[in-house]
Coordinates of C-alpha atoms (C1' of nucleotides) in Angstrom, one line a residue:
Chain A
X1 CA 9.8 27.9 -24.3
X2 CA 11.2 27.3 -20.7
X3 CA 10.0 24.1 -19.2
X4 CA 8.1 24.3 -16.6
X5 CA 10.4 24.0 -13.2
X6 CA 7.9 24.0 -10.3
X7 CA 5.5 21.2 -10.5
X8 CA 6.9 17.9 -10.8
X9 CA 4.1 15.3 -10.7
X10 CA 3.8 12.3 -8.4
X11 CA 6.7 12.0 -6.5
X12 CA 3.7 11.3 -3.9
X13 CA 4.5 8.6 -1.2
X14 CA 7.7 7.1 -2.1
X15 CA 8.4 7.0 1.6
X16 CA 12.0 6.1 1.1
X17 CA 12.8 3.0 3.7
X18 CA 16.1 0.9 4.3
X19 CA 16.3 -0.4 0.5
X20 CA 15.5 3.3 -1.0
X21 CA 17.8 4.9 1.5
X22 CA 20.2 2.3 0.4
X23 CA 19.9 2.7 -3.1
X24 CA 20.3 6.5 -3.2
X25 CA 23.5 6.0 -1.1
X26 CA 24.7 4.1 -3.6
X27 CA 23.9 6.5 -6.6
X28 CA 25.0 9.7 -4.6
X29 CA 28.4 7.9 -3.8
X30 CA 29.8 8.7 -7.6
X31 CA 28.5 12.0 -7.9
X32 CA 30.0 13.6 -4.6
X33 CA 32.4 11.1 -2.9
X34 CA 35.8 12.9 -3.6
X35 CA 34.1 16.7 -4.9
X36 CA 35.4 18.9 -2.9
X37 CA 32.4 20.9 -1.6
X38 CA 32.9 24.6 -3.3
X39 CA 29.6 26.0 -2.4
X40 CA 26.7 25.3 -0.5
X41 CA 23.0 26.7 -1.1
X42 CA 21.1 26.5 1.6
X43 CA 17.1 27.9 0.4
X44 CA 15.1 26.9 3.0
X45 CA 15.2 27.5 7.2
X46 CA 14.1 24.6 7.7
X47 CA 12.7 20.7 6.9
X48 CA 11.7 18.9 9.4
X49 CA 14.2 20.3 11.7
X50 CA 15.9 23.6 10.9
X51 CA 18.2 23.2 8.4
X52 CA 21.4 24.4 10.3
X53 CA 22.4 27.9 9.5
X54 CA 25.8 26.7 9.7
X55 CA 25.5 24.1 7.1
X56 CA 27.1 26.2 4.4
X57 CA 30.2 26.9 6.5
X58 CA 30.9 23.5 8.0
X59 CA 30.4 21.8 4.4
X60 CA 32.0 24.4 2.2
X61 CA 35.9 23.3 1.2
X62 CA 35.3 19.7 2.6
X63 CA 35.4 16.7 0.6
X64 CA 32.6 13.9 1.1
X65 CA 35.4 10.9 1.4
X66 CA 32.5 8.0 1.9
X67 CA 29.0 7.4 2.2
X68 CA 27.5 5.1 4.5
X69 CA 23.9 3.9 5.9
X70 CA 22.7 3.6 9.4
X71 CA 18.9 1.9 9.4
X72 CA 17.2 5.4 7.1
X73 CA 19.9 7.8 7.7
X74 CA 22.7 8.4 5.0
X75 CA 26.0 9.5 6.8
X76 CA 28.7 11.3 4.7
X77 CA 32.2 11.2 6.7
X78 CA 33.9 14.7 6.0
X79 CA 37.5 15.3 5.6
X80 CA 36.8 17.7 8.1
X81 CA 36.7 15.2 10.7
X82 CA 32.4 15.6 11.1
X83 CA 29.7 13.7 9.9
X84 CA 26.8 14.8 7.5
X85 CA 24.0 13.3 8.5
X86 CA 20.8 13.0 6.1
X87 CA 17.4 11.7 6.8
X88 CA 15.3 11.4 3.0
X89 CA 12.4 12.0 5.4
X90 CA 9.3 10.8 2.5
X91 CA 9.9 12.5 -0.4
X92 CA 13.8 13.3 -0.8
X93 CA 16.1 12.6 -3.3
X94 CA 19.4 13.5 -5.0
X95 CA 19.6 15.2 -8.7
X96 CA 22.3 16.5 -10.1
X97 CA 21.3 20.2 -12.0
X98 CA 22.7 20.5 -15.3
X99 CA 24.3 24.4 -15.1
X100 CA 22.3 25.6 -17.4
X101 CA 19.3 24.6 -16.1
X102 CA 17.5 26.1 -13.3
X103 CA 17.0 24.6 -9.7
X104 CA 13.0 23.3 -9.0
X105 CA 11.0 24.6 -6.7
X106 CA 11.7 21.9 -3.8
X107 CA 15.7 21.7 -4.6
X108 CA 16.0 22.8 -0.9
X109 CA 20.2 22.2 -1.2
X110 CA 22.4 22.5 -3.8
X111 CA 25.7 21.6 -3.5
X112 CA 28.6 22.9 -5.8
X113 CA 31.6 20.9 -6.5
X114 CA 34.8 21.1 -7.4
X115 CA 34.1 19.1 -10.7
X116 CA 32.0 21.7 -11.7
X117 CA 28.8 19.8 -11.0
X118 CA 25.7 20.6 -9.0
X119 CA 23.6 17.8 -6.8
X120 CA 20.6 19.0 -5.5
X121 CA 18.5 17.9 -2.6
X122 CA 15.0 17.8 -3.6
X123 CA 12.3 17.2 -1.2
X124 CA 8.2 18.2 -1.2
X125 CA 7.0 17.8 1.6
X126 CA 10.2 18.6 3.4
X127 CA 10.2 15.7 5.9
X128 CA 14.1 15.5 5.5
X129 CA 16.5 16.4 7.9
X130 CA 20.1 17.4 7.2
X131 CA 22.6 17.8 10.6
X132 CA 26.7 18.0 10.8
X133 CA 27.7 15.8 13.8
X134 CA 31.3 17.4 15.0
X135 CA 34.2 15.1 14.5
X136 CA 34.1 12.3 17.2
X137 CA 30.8 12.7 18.5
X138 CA 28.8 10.3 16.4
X139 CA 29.0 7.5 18.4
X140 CA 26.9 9.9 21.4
X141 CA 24.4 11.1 18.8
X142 CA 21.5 9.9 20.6
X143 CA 19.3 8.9 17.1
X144 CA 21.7 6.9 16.3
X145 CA 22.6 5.1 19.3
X146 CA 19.0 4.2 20.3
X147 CA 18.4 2.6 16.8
X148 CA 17.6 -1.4 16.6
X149 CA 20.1 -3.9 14.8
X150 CA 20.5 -3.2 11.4
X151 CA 18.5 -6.0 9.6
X152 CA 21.3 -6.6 7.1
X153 CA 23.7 -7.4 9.7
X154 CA 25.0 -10.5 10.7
X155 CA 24.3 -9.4 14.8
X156 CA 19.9 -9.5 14.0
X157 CA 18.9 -13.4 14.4
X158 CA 16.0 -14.5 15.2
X159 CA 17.1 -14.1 19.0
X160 CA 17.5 -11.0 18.9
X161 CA 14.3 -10.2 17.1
X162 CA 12.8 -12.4 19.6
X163 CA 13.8 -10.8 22.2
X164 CA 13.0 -7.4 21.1
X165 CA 9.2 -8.5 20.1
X166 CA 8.6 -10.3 23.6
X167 CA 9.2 -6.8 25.6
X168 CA 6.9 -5.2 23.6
X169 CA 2.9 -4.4 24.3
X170 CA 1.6 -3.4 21.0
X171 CA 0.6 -5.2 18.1
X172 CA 3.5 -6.7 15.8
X173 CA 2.8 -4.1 13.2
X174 CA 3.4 -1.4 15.4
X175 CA 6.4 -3.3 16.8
X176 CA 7.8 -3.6 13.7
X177 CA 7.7 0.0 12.8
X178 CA 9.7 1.0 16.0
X179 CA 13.1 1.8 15.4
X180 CA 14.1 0.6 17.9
X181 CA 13.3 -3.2 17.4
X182 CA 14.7 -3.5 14.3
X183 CA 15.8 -0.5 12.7
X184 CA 15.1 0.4 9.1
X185 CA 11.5 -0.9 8.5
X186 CA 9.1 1.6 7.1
X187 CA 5.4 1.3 6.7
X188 CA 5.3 -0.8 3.2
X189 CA 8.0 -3.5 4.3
X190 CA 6.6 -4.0 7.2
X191 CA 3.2 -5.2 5.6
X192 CA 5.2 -7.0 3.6
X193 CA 7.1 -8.8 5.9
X194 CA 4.1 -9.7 7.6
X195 CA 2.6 -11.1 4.7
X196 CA 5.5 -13.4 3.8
X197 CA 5.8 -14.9 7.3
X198 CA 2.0 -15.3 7.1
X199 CA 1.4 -13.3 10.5
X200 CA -1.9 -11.3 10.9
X201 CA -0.6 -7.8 11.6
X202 CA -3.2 -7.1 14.6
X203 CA -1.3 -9.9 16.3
X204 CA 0.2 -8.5 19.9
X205 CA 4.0 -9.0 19.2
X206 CA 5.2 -10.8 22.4
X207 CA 2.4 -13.8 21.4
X208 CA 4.3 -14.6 18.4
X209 CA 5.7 -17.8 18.7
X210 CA 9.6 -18.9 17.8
X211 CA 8.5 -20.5 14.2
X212 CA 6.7 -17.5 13.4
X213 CA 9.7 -14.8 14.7
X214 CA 11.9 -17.2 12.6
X215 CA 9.7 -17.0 9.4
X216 CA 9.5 -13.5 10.0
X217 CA 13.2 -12.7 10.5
X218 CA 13.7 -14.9 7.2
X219 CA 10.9 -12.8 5.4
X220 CA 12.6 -9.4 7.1
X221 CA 15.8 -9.8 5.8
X222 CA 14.4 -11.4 2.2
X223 CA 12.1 -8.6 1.6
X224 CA 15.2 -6.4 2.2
X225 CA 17.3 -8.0 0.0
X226 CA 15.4 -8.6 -2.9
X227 CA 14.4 -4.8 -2.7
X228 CA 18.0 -3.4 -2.7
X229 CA 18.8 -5.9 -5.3
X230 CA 16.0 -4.1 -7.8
X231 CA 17.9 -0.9 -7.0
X232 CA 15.0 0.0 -4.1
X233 CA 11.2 -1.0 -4.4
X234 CA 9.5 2.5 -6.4
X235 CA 6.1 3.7 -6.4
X236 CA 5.3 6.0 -8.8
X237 CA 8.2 8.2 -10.5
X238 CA 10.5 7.8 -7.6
X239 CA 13.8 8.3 -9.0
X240 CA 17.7 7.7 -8.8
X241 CA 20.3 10.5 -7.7
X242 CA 21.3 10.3 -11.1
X243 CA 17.7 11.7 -12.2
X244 CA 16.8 8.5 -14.1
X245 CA 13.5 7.5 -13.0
X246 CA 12.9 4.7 -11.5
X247 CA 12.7 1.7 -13.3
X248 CA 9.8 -0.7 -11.7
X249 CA 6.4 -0.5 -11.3
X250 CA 5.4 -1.5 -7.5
X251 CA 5.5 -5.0 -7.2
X252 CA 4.3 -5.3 -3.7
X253 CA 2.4 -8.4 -1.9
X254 CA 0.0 -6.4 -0.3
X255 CA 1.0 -2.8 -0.1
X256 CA -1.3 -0.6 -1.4
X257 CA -3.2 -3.5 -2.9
X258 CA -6.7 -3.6 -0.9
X259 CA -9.5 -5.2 -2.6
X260 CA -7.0 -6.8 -5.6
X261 CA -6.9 -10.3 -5.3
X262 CA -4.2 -11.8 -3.1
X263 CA -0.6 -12.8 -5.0
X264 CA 0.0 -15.5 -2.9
X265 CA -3.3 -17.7 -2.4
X266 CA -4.6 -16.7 -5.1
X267 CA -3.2 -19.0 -7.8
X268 CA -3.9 -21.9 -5.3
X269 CA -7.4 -21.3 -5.2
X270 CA -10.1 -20.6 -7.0
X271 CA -12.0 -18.2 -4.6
X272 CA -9.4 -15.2 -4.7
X273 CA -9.0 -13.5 -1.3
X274 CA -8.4 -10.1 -1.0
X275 CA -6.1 -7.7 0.5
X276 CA -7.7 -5.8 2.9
X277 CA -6.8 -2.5 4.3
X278 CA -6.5 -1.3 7.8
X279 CA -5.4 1.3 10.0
X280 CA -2.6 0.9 13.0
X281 CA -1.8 3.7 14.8
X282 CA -3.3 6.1 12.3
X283 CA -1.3 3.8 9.8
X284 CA -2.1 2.0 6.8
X285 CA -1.5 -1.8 7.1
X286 CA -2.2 -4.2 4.4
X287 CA -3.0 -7.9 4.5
X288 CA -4.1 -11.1 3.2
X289 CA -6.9 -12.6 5.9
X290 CA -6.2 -16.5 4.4
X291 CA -2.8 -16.2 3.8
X292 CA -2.1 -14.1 7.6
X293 CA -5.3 -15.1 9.2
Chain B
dC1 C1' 9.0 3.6 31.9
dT2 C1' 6.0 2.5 27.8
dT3 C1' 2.6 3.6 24.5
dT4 C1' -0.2 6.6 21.8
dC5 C1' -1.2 10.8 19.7
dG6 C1' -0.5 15.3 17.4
dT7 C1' 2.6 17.8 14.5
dC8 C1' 5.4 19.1 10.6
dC9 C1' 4.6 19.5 4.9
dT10 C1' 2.8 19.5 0.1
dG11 C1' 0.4 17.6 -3.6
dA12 C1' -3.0 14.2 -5.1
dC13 C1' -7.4 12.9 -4.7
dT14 C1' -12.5 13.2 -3.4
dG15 C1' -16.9 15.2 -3.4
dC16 C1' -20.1 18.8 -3.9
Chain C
dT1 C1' -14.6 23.9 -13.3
dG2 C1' -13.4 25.2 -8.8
dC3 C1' -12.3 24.6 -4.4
dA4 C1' -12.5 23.1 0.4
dG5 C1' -11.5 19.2 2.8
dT6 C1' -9.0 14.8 3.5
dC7 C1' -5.2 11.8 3.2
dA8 C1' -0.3 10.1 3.2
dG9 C1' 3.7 9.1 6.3
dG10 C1' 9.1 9.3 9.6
dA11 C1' 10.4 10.9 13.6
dC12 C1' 9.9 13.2 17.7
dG13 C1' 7.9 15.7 21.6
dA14 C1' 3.9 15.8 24.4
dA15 C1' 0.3 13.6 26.5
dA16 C1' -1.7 9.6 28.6

DNA sequence: CTTTCGTCCTGACTGC
DNA sequence: TGCAGTCAGGACGAAA
């Protein structure tokens, strides 16, 4: 009896951000840096964006010679001289495809290499994008260039963040999200952040005062960290380019906790405050009204 | 110019 | 049990 190919469960939400992106950079590295591409599948038009027709041609007898991350995107330099450029979008992923099993309904890509191995780019809801940026141009691709500091980086201080947040007429939570404050920040680390620098997320980002943006750039980059370091904050079944599944249950603050009792007060009191659950920009934000009030 | 909103997509969930 | 409706969210183009 065939197993069943079509309907894998719960790969709902992952919504890969900066440490996810980062993690399946790191696990795609082995399986393609090096593998000369033979053959490339293309079975879809489109994800987000089309998925360029000419993808099969401008990959095919190239070699991936390193993988790279820019804020969400993964960027493959080609020993043809371009750039693959790869957005997870909220539900891709890497697997390699044993050959004698057969590709799943949302393996949108498959690449054949010259190690006689298949990797295929699985994604549901098809929020990915895949482009190939010609040989010196990707210093002029525009979503690059318009992206924030990369948190990771030695160039984000609290400056800088400051900087950022006092040109800006939203709330902080919104700030956050924009790429172009601080690139790389997705809708759960942002709550988190938020949490951990004890900032109410409703708060307009230019009244944020220098404690607080140094708390929060602190928290930014911890949150960060600590999330790459367990090999990308899951939910759910998320799983490795390698197909292993991921290996810890969510252990957020505040994301996707509303009406739990709050982590971090909590255990200080005895009245335990609870996460509460709000919408920003037709966004889910989480938070802790003690610990953030 | 800046900010907000609608859109793309599928599957899980809710309620009748 | 079935099924229609709702929700989730990154990035971007359109609208405000």
């Amino acid at each position: 009896m065939s197993r069943v190919r079509d309907d894998e469960r719960d790969i709902s939400a992952p919504m890969p951000e900066l440490p996810e992106v980062e993690t399946v950079m790191r696990g795609l590295t082995p399986l393609i840096v090096g593998h000369r591409i033979v053959r490339v599948e293309r079975r879809v038009q489109r994800l987000r964006t089309p998925l360029p027709a000419t993808l099969p041609a401008r990959l095919t007898g190239h070699t991936v010679t390193r993988l790279t991350r820019r804020a969400k995107y993964i960027l493959g330099d080609l020993s043809s001289g371009d750039t693959l450029l790869i957005h997870l979008g909220m539900t891709g992923g890497f697997f390699v495809r044993e050959p004698s099993e057969n590709l799943f309904k949302h393996d949108h890509l498959v690449l054949h290499l010259s190690n006689d191995t298949r990797v295929a780019y699985h994604d549901p809801r098809r929020f990915g994008q895949f482009e190939v940026i010609p040989a010196n141009t990707i210093n002029t691709y525009a979503a690059l260039t318009q992206l924030g500091p990369e948190p990771l980086d030695v160039a984000f201080t609290p400056a800088v963040l400051r900087a950022a947040l006092m040109a800006k007429k939203t709330s902080i939570k919104a700030a956050l999200l924009d790429q172009h404050v601080v690139a790389g920040l997705g809708n759960i680390y942002v709550s988190e952040a938020l949490h951990m620098a004890g900032i109410h997320p409703e708060r307009q980002a230019h009244d944020i005062t220098v404690p607080k943006i140094k708390k929060l750039h602190t928290a930014i980059i911890e949150v960060l960290t600590r999330a790459i370091a367990a090999g990308g904050s899951t939910l759910k079944d998320y799983r490795h380019p390698d197909g292993e599944l991921g290996f810890f249950q969510n252990q957020f603050l505040v994301y996707d906790r509303a009406d739990q009792a709050c982590q971090t007060c909590g255990p200080k009191t005895k009245t335990a405050h609870k996460i509460v659950r709000i919408v920003q920009n037709g966004r889910s934000t989480f938070y802790c009204p003690r610990c953030q009030g």
